Short mmCIF file of C-alpha atoms in Angstrom, two decimals:
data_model
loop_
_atom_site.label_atom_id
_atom_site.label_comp_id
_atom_site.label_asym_id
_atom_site.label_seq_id
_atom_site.Cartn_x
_atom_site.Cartn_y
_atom_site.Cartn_z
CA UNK A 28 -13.12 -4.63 -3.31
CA UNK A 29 -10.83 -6.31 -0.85
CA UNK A 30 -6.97 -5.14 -0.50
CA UNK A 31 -4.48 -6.77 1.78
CA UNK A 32 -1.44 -5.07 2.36
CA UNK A 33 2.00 -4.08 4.25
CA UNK A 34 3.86 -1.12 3.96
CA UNK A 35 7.57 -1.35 4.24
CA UNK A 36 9.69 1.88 5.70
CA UNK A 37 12.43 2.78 8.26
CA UNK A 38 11.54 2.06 11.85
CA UNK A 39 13.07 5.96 12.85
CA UNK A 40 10.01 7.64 10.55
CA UNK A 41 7.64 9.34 12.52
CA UNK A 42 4.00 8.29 11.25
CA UNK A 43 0.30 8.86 12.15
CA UNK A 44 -2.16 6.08 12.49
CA UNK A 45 -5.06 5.09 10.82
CA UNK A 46 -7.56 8.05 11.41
CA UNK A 47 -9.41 10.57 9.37
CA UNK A 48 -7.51 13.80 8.25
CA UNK A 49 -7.71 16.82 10.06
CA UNK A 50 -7.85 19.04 7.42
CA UNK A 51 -9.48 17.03 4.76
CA UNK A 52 -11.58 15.10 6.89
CA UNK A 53 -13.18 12.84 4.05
CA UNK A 54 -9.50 10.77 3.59
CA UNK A 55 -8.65 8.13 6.32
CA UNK A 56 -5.44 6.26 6.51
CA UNK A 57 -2.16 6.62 8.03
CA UNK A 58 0.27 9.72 7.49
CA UNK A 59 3.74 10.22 7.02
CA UNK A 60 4.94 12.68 9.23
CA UNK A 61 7.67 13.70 8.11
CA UNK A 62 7.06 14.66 4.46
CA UNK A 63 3.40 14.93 4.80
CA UNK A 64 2.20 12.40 2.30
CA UNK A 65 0.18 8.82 2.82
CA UNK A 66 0.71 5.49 1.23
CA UNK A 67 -2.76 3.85 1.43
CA UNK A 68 -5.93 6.34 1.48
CA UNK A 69 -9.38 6.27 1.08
CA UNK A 70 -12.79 8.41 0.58
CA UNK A 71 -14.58 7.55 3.29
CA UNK A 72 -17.69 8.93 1.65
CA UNK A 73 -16.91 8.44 -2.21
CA UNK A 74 -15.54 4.93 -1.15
CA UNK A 75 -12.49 5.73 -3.76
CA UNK A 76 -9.12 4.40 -2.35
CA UNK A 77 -5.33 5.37 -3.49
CA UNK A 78 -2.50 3.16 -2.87
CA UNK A 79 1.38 3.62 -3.19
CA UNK A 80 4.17 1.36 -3.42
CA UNK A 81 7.89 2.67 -4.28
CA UNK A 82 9.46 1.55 -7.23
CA UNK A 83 12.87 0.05 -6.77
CA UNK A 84 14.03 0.12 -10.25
CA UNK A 85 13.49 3.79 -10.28
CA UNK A 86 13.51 5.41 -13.60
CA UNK A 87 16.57 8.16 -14.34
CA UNK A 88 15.47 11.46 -13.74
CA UNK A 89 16.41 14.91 -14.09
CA UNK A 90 16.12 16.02 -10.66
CA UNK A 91 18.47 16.23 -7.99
CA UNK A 92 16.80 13.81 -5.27
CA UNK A 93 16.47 16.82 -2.44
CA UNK A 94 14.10 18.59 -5.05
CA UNK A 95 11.94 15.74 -6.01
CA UNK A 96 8.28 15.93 -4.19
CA UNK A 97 7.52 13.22 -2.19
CA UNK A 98 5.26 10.43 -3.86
CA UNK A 99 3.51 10.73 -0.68
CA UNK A 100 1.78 13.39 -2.13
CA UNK A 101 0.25 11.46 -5.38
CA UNK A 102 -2.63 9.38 -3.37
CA UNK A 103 -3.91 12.35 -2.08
CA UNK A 104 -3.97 14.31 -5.35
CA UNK A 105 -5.83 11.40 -6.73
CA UNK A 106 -8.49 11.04 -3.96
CA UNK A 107 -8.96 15.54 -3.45
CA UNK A 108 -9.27 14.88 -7.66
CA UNK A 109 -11.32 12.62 -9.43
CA UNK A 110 -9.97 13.90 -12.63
CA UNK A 111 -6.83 13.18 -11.45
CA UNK A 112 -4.53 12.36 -14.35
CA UNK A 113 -0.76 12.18 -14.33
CA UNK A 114 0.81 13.32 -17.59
CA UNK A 115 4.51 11.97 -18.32
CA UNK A 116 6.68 15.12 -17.70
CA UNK A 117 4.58 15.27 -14.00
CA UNK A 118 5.51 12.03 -13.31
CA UNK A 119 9.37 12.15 -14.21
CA UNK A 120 9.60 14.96 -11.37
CA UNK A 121 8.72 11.84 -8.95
CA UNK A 122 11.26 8.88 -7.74
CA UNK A 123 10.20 5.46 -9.00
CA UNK A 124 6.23 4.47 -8.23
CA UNK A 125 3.15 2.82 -8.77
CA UNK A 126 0.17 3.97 -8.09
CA UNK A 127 -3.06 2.29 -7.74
CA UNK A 128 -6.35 3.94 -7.90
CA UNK A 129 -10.09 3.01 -6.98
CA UNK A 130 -12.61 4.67 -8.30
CA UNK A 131 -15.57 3.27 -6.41
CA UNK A 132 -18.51 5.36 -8.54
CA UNK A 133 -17.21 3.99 -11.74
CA UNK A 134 -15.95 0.70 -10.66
CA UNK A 135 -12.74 1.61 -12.08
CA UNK A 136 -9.15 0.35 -11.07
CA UNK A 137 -6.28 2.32 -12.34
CA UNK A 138 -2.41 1.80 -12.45
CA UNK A 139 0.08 4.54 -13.15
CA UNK A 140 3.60 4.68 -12.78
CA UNK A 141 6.46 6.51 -14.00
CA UNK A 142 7.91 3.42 -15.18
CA UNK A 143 5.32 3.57 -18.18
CA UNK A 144 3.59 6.67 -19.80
CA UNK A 145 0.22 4.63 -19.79
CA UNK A 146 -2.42 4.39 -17.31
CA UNK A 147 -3.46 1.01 -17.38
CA UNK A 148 -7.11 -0.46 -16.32
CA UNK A 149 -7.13 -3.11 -14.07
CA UNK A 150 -9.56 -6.35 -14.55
CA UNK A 151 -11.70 -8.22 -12.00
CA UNK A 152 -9.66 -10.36 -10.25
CA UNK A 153 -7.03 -11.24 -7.74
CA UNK A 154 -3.69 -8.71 -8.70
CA UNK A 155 -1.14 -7.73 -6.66
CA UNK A 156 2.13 -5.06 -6.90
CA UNK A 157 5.25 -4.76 -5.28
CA UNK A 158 8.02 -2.59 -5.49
CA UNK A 159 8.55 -3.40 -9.31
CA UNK A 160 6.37 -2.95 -12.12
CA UNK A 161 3.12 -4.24 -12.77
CA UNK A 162 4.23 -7.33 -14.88
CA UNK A 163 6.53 -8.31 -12.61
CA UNK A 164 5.11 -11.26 -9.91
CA UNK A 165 7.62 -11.48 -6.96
CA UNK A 166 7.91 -14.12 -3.94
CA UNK A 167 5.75 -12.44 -1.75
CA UNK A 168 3.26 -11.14 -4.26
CA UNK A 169 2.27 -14.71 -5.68
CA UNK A 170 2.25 -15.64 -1.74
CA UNK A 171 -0.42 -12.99 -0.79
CA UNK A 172 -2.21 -14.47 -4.40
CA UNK A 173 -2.65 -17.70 -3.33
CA UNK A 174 -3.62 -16.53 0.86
CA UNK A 175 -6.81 -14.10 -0.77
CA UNK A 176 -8.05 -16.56 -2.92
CA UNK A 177 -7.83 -19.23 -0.43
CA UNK A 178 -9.80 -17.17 2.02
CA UNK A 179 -12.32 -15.23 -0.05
CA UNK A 180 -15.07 -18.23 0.73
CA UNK A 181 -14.35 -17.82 4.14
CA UNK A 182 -16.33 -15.60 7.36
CA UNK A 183 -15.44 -12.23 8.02
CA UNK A 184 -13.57 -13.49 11.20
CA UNK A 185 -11.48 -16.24 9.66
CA UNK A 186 -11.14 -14.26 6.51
CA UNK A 187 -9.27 -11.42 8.44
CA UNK A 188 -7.29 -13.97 10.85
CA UNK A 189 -5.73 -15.18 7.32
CA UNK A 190 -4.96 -12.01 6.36
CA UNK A 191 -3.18 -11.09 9.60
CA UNK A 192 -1.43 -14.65 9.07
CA UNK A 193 -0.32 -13.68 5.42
CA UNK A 194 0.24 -10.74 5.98
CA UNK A 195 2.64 -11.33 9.10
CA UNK A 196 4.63 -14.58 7.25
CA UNK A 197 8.56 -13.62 7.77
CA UNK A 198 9.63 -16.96 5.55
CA UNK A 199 12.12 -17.08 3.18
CA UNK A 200 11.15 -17.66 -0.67
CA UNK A 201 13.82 -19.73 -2.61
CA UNK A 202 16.83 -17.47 -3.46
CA UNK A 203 16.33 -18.26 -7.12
CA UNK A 204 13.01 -16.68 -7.45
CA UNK A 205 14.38 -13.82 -6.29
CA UNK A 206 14.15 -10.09 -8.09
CA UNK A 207 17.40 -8.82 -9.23
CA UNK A 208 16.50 -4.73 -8.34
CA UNK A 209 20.32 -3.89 -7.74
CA UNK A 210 20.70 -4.09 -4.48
CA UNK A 211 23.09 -6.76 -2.82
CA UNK A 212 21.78 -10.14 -2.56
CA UNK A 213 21.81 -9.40 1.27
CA UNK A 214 19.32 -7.08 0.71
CA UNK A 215 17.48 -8.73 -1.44
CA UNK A 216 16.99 -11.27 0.69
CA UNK A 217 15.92 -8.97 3.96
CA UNK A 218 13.22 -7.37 1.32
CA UNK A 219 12.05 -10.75 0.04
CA UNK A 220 9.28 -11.54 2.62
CA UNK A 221 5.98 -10.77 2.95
CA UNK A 222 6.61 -9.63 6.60
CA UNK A 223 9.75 -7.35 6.40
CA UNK A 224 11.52 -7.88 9.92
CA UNK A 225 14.93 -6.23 10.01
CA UNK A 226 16.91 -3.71 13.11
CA UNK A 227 16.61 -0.24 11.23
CA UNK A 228 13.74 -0.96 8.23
CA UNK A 229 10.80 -3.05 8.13
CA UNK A 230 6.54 -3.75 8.04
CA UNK A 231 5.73 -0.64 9.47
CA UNK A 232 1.61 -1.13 9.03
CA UNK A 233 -0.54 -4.22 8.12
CA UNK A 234 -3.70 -2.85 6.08
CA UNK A 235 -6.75 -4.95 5.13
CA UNK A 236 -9.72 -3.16 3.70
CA UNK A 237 -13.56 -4.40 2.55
CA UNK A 238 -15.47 -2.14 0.71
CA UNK A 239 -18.85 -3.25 -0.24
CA UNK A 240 -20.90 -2.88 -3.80
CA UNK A 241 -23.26 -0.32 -1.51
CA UNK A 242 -20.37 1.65 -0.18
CA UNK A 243 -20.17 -0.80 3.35
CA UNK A 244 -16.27 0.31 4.33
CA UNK A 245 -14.12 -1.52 6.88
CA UNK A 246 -10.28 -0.86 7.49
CA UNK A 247 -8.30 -3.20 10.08
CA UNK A 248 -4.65 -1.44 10.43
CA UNK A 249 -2.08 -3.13 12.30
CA UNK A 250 0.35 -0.96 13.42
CA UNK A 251 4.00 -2.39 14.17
CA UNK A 252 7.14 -1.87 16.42
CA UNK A 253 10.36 -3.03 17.45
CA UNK A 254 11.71 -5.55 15.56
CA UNK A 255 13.12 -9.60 16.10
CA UNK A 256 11.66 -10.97 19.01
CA UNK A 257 11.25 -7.33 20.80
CA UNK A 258 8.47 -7.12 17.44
CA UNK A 259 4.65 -6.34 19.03
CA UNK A 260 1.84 -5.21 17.50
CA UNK A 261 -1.35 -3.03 18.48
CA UNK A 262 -4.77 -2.77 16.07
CA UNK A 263 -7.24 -0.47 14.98
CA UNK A 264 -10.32 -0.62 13.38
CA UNK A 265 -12.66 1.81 11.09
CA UNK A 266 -16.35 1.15 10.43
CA UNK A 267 -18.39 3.37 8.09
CA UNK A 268 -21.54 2.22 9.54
CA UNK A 269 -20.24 4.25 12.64
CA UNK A 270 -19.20 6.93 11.25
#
């Protein structure tokens, strides 16, 4: 399993860098610190990994947004439980998400989503998901497509220098590929690339993971701040082999 990817959120949000829990010390990722949750976790032992995006076409729901748990919560249920199942009136008490889990025993990829009552299994193969559902192929999603194919031939150093390069690309896709996820067309198009570059909200983390058949893990994280030319960047690196 290889995953490539950025995580979009305010630049004001406190967060915690890639490191192992210290209270459940088998999940490493980053943390949100201010409501707790993650948004990319793995098992470092089990080798199972839980990923998060925010759905932008949120479904209605009944509950006032102050009372709604964060989503940040959902990739560590899924990890702490590997019977972890998400039945439709659970989900509903969430805003909008997909969720993507790894099941590295079984060799089982999951999606689930309030957007649709059905988990669905994910094939072999090069996928990707945004912030829209899981049919939906944006800009930036068949971008990153066409960068991990391109580079899955390639050495472990070259592979990961075109991963930082996808991964950082701030171009432009043509306005009339763009989503239409009600926001202004503004918006749309300061959301649109890969790299999200913008004063108050933007890439907050680059994430590229390896996970071998024989439970080999390796996590780069690049962890971003600033933003426009003031943008810099610092790195760290997790090794199971290490551990």
């Amino acid at each position: 399993l290889t995953l490539w990817a950025n995580r979009d959120e305010w630049l004001k949000r406190p967060t915690r860098p890639l490191a192992p829990w210290r209270h459940q010390q088998s999940i490493i990722g980053g943390r949100d610190l201010e409501a707790g949750g993650g948004w990319l976790l793995v098992d470092r032992h089990r080798g199972d990994v839980a990923a998060l995006t925010n759905l932008r076409e949120a479904p209605v729901a009944s509950l006032n947004e102050r009372q709604r748990p964060s989503r940040g919560e959902l990739p560590i249920q899924a990890l702490l439980n590997r019977d972890f199942r998400l039945e439709p009136e659970q989900a509903s008490r969430y805003a909008g998400f997909n969720l993507i889990v790894f099941r590295q025993a079984q060799r089982l990829a999951q999606h689930m989503s309030n957007s649709d009552e059905t988990a669905v299994k994910l094939h072999r193969g090069t996928g990707s998901i945004s912030n829209g559902k899981l049919s939906e192929k944006w800009p930036k999603q068949q971008a990153l497509e066409s960068a991990i194919d391109k580079a899955q031939h390639l050495h472990e150093f070259d592979w990961l220098d075109a991963a930082w390069k996808a991964l950082s690309d701030q171009s432009q896709p043509d306005p009339l590929h763009l989503p239409d996820t009600g926001v202004a067309l503004l918006r749309e198009r300061e959301l649109a690339p890969v790299f999200v570059n913008t004063p108050s909200y933007g890439t907050r983390q680059s994430t590229v993971i390896k996970l071998s058949s024989k439970g080999h893990l390796k996590i780069w994280e690049r962890r971003w701040t600033g933003h426009g030319a003031a943008l810099r960047h610092s790195d760290v690196f997790w090794n199971n082999k290490h551990d």
